[in-house]
Amino acid sequence: DESGKESLEIHCESCPNETKVSLGASSASVTDSTAVLPLPIPLKIGENDLDIAIDRPGAGRDETVKVHVPIAYRVKADLTTLASVPPVVSVRVEAAPGTEVLVDDKPVALDAAGKGSYALDVSSDALGPSDEQKAIDRKIGFSVKRKGSPNAEPGTLVVRAAVVPLHMDAPGADLYTDRTTANIVGQTKAGGVVTVDGQTIAVDANGRFAIRAELPTEGEKILTLVANAPPLAPRTIRAKVTRVASLDAQAKAIDATTPLGFDAYGPDPTSKLGAMVAINGEIVEIRSSPGYAIMVVEEKKSCAAGGGCILRLSVGEDVRAARGDTIRAYGHVAGTVAWNNKTVPAVTGTLAITSKAT
């Protein structure tokens, strides 16, 4: 039924509306000669003999009807395994011995009891940051060929499930730093649980979290953030933080890869999503929060227009700067944002070096 409980659809032409049909402690009302009766327990594979009680309204005739229900097989989706890492939808199969079952065009082995399962990895639907509670919506094809039958019976499972939101302000997907620790700052669904590399961290009443992670002496560290809020599927974010001895030396290394200047990505940022860019300009606005900063920067070096080349830069690190300071930074194009009634490029920073205004 709509709640996912196994049910028996009963048709009774002689049952007026409001007739009550029941099986044990479970009951349902008849509407237009049909009732959907939730089953106290799932029916077994094979033969099932049920005593259905019929209680017609008023002085109508009451009776108990014996109903024979043979069940050849059962294929259903189990969403409880969405809470695993990686998240999977488990397709549970029950069938009589000798039945051949394909799920997603792959054979499912049945044990001596006629039970088997197939795990469909849905990590791609739950990987990466998302400010919204996005949905997994999958159609899973299956076929069942009964023993002795020449043809297989096709079917489709429709799976819909929501994924918990997870926003990350710091450190970002890729950050270079010369510091000994990295900020991990973000937000998930209120009441959710967040782990970093398997360790549970504190989340406040609004779903916000902020900690610092130790970094190796030099080299990269992959941080894995997982947000859980059952019954929603968990969401995973992976962030790479690289500790370097010198930001200036790393900036030169990035320059050697020829990152894009403003004139190459500024006119159409959406066509350059993910591209590495170089920024050399002046901080027009800055909003610093514990662990990260968001700045509006006027590009000075790669702006053919000679002024007005504005972008928004977010950096997943504490930035000690003020309006009017200069900044040399690198990052990846993330899209566009609105600023002062116009649309400007948005860049997620990977390295930032600031200098005080002279």
Coordinates of C-alpha atoms in Angstrom, one line a residue:
D1 CA 0.0 0.0 0.0
E2 CA 1.1 3.7 0.1
S3 CA 3.0 3.2 3.3
G4 CA 4.9 0.2 1.9
K5 CA 3.1 -2.4 3.9
E6 CA 2.2 -5.6 2.2
S7 CA -1.6 -5.7 1.6
L8 CA -4.3 -7.7 0.0
E9 CA -6.6 -6.1 -2.5
I10 CA -10.1 -7.5 -2.0
H11 CA -13.0 -7.2 -4.5
C12 CA -16.5 -7.8 -3.2
E13 CA -19.4 -6.9 -5.5
S14 CA -22.0 -7.6 -2.8
C15 CA -20.3 -5.3 -0.2
P16 CA -21.7 -1.8 0.0
N17 CA -19.5 1.1 0.9
E18 CA -18.4 1.2 4.5
T19 CA -18.4 -2.6 4.7
K20 CA -15.6 -3.7 7.0
V21 CA -13.3 -6.5 6.0
S22 CA -10.8 -7.9 8.4
L23 CA -8.1 -10.5 8.9
G24 CA -7.1 -11.0 12.5
A25 CA -6.5 -7.6 14.0
S26 CA -6.2 -5.8 10.6
S27 CA -9.2 -4.3 8.9
A28 CA -10.1 -2.0 6.0
S29 CA -13.3 -0.4 4.6
V30 CA -14.8 -1.1 1.3
T31 CA -15.2 1.7 -1.3
D32 CA -16.7 1.0 -4.7
S33 CA -16.5 -2.8 -4.1
T34 CA -12.8 -2.7 -3.3
A35 CA -10.7 -2.7 -0.1
V36 CA -7.0 -2.7 0.5
L37 CA -6.4 -4.8 3.6
P38 CA -2.9 -4.5 5.3
L39 CA -1.6 -7.9 6.2
P40 CA -0.6 -8.6 9.8
I41 CA 2.3 -10.6 8.5
P42 CA 3.4 -11.2 4.9
L43 CA 1.9 -14.2 3.2
K44 CA 4.2 -17.2 2.7
I45 CA 5.5 -18.3 -0.7
G46 CA 3.2 -21.1 -1.8
E47 CA -0.4 -21.7 -0.8
N48 CA -2.2 -19.5 1.7
D49 CA -5.8 -20.1 3.0
L50 CA -7.3 -17.0 4.7
D51 CA -10.5 -16.5 6.7
I52 CA -11.7 -12.9 5.7
A53 CA -14.4 -11.5 8.0
I54 CA -17.0 -9.3 6.3
D55 CA -19.1 -6.9 8.4
R56 CA -21.7 -5.1 6.3
P57 CA -23.1 -1.9 7.6
G58 CA -26.4 -1.8 9.5
A59 CA -28.5 -4.9 9.3
G60 CA -26.5 -6.2 6.3
R61 CA -25.3 -9.8 6.2
D62 CA -22.1 -10.6 8.0
E63 CA -20.0 -13.6 7.1
T64 CA -16.6 -15.2 7.0
V65 CA -15.2 -16.1 3.6
K66 CA -12.4 -18.5 2.9
V67 CA -10.0 -17.1 0.4
H68 CA -7.2 -19.1 -1.3
V69 CA -4.2 -17.0 -2.2
P70 CA -1.3 -18.7 -3.9
I71 CA 2.0 -16.7 -3.9
A72 CA 4.5 -17.7 -6.6
Y73 CA 7.2 -15.1 -5.7
R74 CA 7.8 -11.8 -3.9
V75 CA 10.1 -9.0 -5.1
K76 CA 10.3 -5.8 -3.0
A77 CA 12.7 -3.0 -2.2
D78 CA 14.2 -2.7 1.2
L79 CA 15.2 1.0 1.9
T80 CA 16.6 0.3 5.4
T81 CA 20.0 -0.3 3.8
L82 CA 20.1 3.3 2.6
A83 CA 21.7 4.1 6.0
S84 CA 24.7 2.0 5.1
V85 CA 27.9 3.4 3.7
P86 CA 27.9 3.3 0.7
P87 CA 24.1 3.6 0.6
V88 CA 22.3 0.8 -1.3
V89 CA 18.8 -0.3 -2.1
S90 CA 18.4 -3.9 -1.3
V91 CA 16.0 -5.8 -3.6
R92 CA 14.7 -8.8 -1.6
V93 CA 13.5 -11.8 -3.5
E94 CA 11.5 -14.8 -2.3
A95 CA 10.4 -17.6 -4.7
A96 CA 9.7 -21.3 -5.0
P97 CA 12.8 -23.5 -5.5
G98 CA 13.8 -23.7 -9.1
T99 CA 12.7 -20.1 -9.9
E100 CA 15.1 -18.0 -12.0
V101 CA 15.3 -14.4 -11.1
L102 CA 17.0 -11.4 -12.7
V103 CA 17.2 -8.0 -11.1
D104 CA 18.7 -5.1 -13.1
D105 CA 19.6 -7.8 -15.7
K106 CA 21.7 -9.6 -13.2
P107 CA 20.9 -13.1 -11.8
V108 CA 20.0 -13.4 -8.2
A109 CA 21.0 -16.6 -6.4
L110 CA 18.3 -18.1 -4.2
D111 CA 19.2 -20.2 -1.1
A112 CA 17.5 -23.4 0.0
A113 CA 14.6 -21.4 1.4
G114 CA 14.1 -19.6 -1.9
K115 CA 15.4 -16.3 -0.6
G116 CA 18.0 -14.0 -2.2
S117 CA 18.9 -10.3 -2.5
Y118 CA 20.5 -7.8 -4.8
A119 CA 22.2 -4.6 -3.7
L120 CA 21.9 -1.6 -6.0
D121 CA 24.6 1.0 -5.2
V122 CA 23.0 4.5 -5.2
S123 CA 26.1 6.4 -4.0
S124 CA 26.0 8.7 -7.1
D125 CA 22.7 10.1 -5.8
A126 CA 24.1 10.8 -2.4
L127 CA 27.6 12.0 -3.1
G128 CA 28.7 15.6 -2.9
P129 CA 27.2 18.6 -1.1
S130 CA 23.6 19.6 -1.4
D131 CA 21.7 22.3 0.5
E132 CA 18.4 20.6 -0.4
Q133 CA 16.8 17.3 0.6
K134 CA 17.1 15.7 -2.9
A135 CA 15.5 12.5 -3.9
I136 CA 16.6 9.1 -5.2
D137 CA 14.1 8.1 -7.9
R138 CA 15.0 4.8 -9.5
K139 CA 13.1 2.2 -11.6
I140 CA 14.6 -1.3 -11.1
G141 CA 13.6 -3.9 -13.7
F142 CA 13.3 -7.5 -12.8
S143 CA 12.0 -10.8 -14.3
V144 CA 10.9 -14.0 -12.8
K145 CA 10.8 -17.4 -14.6
R146 CA 9.0 -20.0 -12.6
K147 CA 10.1 -23.6 -12.7
G148 CA 8.6 -25.4 -15.6
S149 CA 7.4 -22.1 -17.2
P150 CA 8.6 -21.3 -20.8
N151 CA 8.5 -17.6 -20.3
A152 CA 9.7 -15.1 -17.7
E153 CA 7.4 -12.6 -16.1
P154 CA 8.8 -9.0 -16.2
G155 CA 8.2 -6.4 -13.5
T156 CA 9.5 -3.0 -12.3
L157 CA 10.2 -1.7 -8.8
V158 CA 9.8 2.0 -8.3
V159 CA 12.1 3.3 -5.6
R160 CA 11.8 6.8 -4.1
A161 CA 13.8 8.0 -1.1
A162 CA 15.1 11.3 0.2
V163 CA 18.7 12.0 0.9
V164 CA 19.8 14.1 3.9
P165 CA 21.1 17.6 3.0
L166 CA 24.8 18.4 3.8
H167 CA 26.4 21.8 3.2
M168 CA 30.1 22.4 3.6
D169 CA 31.6 25.9 4.1
A170 CA 35.1 24.6 4.9
P171 CA 37.5 23.2 3.8
G172 CA 36.0 22.9 0.4
A173 CA 36.6 20.2 -2.1
D174 CA 40.3 21.0 -2.6
L175 CA 42.3 23.3 -0.3
Y176 CA 46.1 24.1 0.0
T177 CA 47.2 25.4 3.4
D178 CA 50.4 26.0 5.3
R179 CA 48.7 25.5 8.6
T180 CA 48.8 22.5 11.0
T181 CA 45.0 22.1 11.1
A182 CA 42.0 22.4 8.7
N183 CA 38.6 23.8 9.5
I184 CA 35.6 21.5 8.9
V185 CA 32.5 23.7 9.0
G186 CA 29.0 23.1 7.6
Q187 CA 25.4 22.3 8.2
T188 CA 23.0 19.3 7.9
K189 CA 19.4 18.6 8.8
A190 CA 18.5 19.5 12.4
G191 CA 18.7 16.4 14.5
G192 CA 21.2 14.7 12.0
V193 CA 24.4 13.0 12.9
V194 CA 27.7 13.9 11.2
T195 CA 30.9 11.8 11.1
V196 CA 34.3 12.8 9.9
D197 CA 36.5 9.9 9.0
G198 CA 34.2 7.7 11.0
Q199 CA 34.3 9.9 14.2
T200 CA 31.0 11.5 15.3
I201 CA 31.3 15.2 15.8
A202 CA 29.0 17.7 17.6
V203 CA 26.0 19.1 15.8
D204 CA 24.0 21.9 17.3
A205 CA 20.2 22.3 17.3
N206 CA 20.2 23.9 13.9
G207 CA 22.4 21.2 12.3
R208 CA 25.6 23.4 12.3
F209 CA 29.0 21.8 13.1
A210 CA 32.6 23.2 13.3
I211 CA 35.8 21.3 14.2
R212 CA 39.5 21.4 13.4
A213 CA 41.3 18.4 11.9
E214 CA 45.0 17.7 12.4
L215 CA 47.0 17.6 9.2
P216 CA 50.2 15.7 8.3
T217 CA 53.5 17.5 8.3
E218 CA 53.2 17.8 4.5
G219 CA 51.1 16.2 1.9
E220 CA 47.4 15.6 1.2
K221 CA 44.7 14.4 3.6
I222 CA 41.3 13.1 2.3
L223 CA 38.5 14.0 4.7
T224 CA 35.2 12.0 4.4
L225 CA 32.1 13.7 5.9
V226 CA 28.9 11.6 6.2
A227 CA 25.6 13.0 7.4
N228 CA 22.9 10.6 8.6
A229 CA 19.3 11.4 9.5
P230 CA 17.2 8.2 9.3
P231 CA 15.0 7.3 7.5
L232 CA 16.7 9.6 4.9
A233 CA 19.6 8.2 3.0
P234 CA 23.0 9.4 4.2
R235 CA 25.0 12.0 2.2
T236 CA 28.8 11.9 1.7
I237 CA 31.2 14.6 1.0
R238 CA 35.0 14.1 0.4
A239 CA 37.4 17.0 0.8
K240 CA 41.1 17.1 0.0
V241 CA 43.3 19.2 2.1
T242 CA 47.0 19.5 1.1
R243 CA 49.5 21.0 3.6
V244 CA 52.4 22.7 1.9
A245 CA 55.6 24.3 3.1
S246 CA 55.0 27.5 1.1
L247 CA 51.9 28.9 -0.3
D248 CA 53.9 31.1 -2.7
A249 CA 55.7 28.0 -4.1
Q250 CA 52.4 26.3 -4.5
A251 CA 51.0 29.3 -6.3
K252 CA 53.8 29.2 -8.7
A253 CA 53.1 25.5 -9.3
I254 CA 49.5 26.3 -10.1
D255 CA 50.5 29.1 -12.4
A256 CA 52.5 26.6 -14.4
T257 CA 49.3 24.8 -15.2
T258 CA 47.9 27.9 -16.9
P259 CA 44.8 28.6 -14.9
L260 CA 42.1 30.8 -16.6
G261 CA 42.0 34.5 -16.2
F262 CA 38.8 36.5 -15.6
D263 CA 38.3 37.3 -19.3
A264 CA 38.3 33.6 -20.1
Y265 CA 35.6 32.5 -17.6
G266 CA 33.9 35.7 -16.5
P267 CA 31.5 36.3 -19.5
D268 CA 30.0 32.7 -19.3
P269 CA 30.9 31.0 -16.0
T270 CA 28.5 28.2 -16.4
S271 CA 30.4 27.0 -19.5
K272 CA 33.6 26.8 -17.4
L273 CA 32.3 24.9 -14.3
G274 CA 35.1 23.2 -12.4
A275 CA 37.8 25.0 -14.3
M276 CA 40.9 26.2 -12.4
V277 CA 41.2 30.0 -12.4
A278 CA 43.6 32.6 -11.1
I279 CA 42.5 35.7 -9.3
N280 CA 44.5 38.9 -8.7
G281 CA 42.6 41.8 -7.4
E282 CA 41.2 43.9 -4.6
I283 CA 38.8 42.8 -1.9
V284 CA 35.6 44.9 -2.3
E285 CA 33.7 43.1 0.5
I286 CA 34.5 40.4 3.0
R287 CA 32.4 38.4 5.4
S288 CA 34.5 36.3 7.7
S289 CA 33.0 33.5 9.8
P290 CA 34.8 31.1 12.1
G291 CA 36.6 28.7 9.7
Y292 CA 35.8 30.3 6.3
A293 CA 35.4 33.6 4.5
I294 CA 33.3 34.9 1.6
M295 CA 34.7 37.8 -0.4
V296 CA 33.7 40.0 -3.3
V297 CA 36.8 40.7 -5.4
E298 CA 37.5 43.1 -8.2
E299 CA 39.9 41.4 -10.7
K300 CA 42.7 43.7 -11.6
K301 CA 45.2 41.7 -13.6
S302 CA 43.1 39.7 -16.2
C303 CA 40.3 42.2 -16.8
A304 CA 40.4 43.7 -20.3
A305 CA 37.6 46.1 -19.5
G306 CA 39.9 47.9 -17.1
G307 CA 37.5 47.7 -14.2
G308 CA 34.2 46.2 -13.1
C309 CA 35.4 42.6 -13.3
I310 CA 33.7 41.4 -10.1
L311 CA 33.6 37.9 -8.7
R312 CA 32.6 36.2 -5.5
L313 CA 35.3 34.0 -3.8
S314 CA 34.7 31.6 -1.0
V315 CA 37.6 30.2 0.9
G316 CA 37.4 27.3 3.5
E317 CA 39.9 28.8 5.8
D318 CA 40.3 31.7 8.2
V319 CA 41.2 34.7 6.1
R320 CA 42.8 37.7 7.9
A321 CA 41.9 40.5 5.5
A322 CA 39.8 43.7 5.1
R323 CA 38.2 45.7 2.4
G324 CA 40.8 47.3 0.2
D325 CA 43.4 44.6 0.7
T326 CA 44.8 42.8 -2.3
I327 CA 44.4 39.1 -2.9
R328 CA 46.1 36.5 -5.0
A329 CA 44.0 33.3 -5.2
Y330 CA 43.2 30.2 -7.1
G331 CA 40.0 28.2 -7.3
H332 CA 37.4 26.4 -9.3
V333 CA 34.4 28.0 -11.1
A334 CA 31.3 27.1 -9.2
G335 CA 28.6 29.0 -11.1
T336 CA 27.1 32.4 -10.6
V337 CA 25.6 34.5 -7.8
A338 CA 23.7 37.8 -7.6
W339 CA 25.6 40.8 -6.4
N340 CA 24.4 44.5 -6.5
N341 CA 21.6 43.6 -9.0
K342 CA 23.9 41.8 -11.4
T343 CA 25.2 38.3 -11.9
V344 CA 28.8 37.6 -11.2
P345 CA 31.0 34.5 -11.3
A346 CA 31.2 32.3 -8.1
V347 CA 34.6 30.7 -7.4
T348 CA 35.4 28.1 -4.7
G349 CA 38.9 28.9 -3.5
T350 CA 41.7 26.4 -3.3
L351 CA 44.5 28.8 -2.2
A352 CA 44.5 32.4 -1.1
I353 CA 47.3 34.9 -0.2
T354 CA 46.3 38.3 1.0
S355 CA 48.3 41.5 1.4
K356 CA 47.4 44.6 3.4
A357 CA 46.5 47.7 1.4
T358 CA 49.3 50.2 1.1

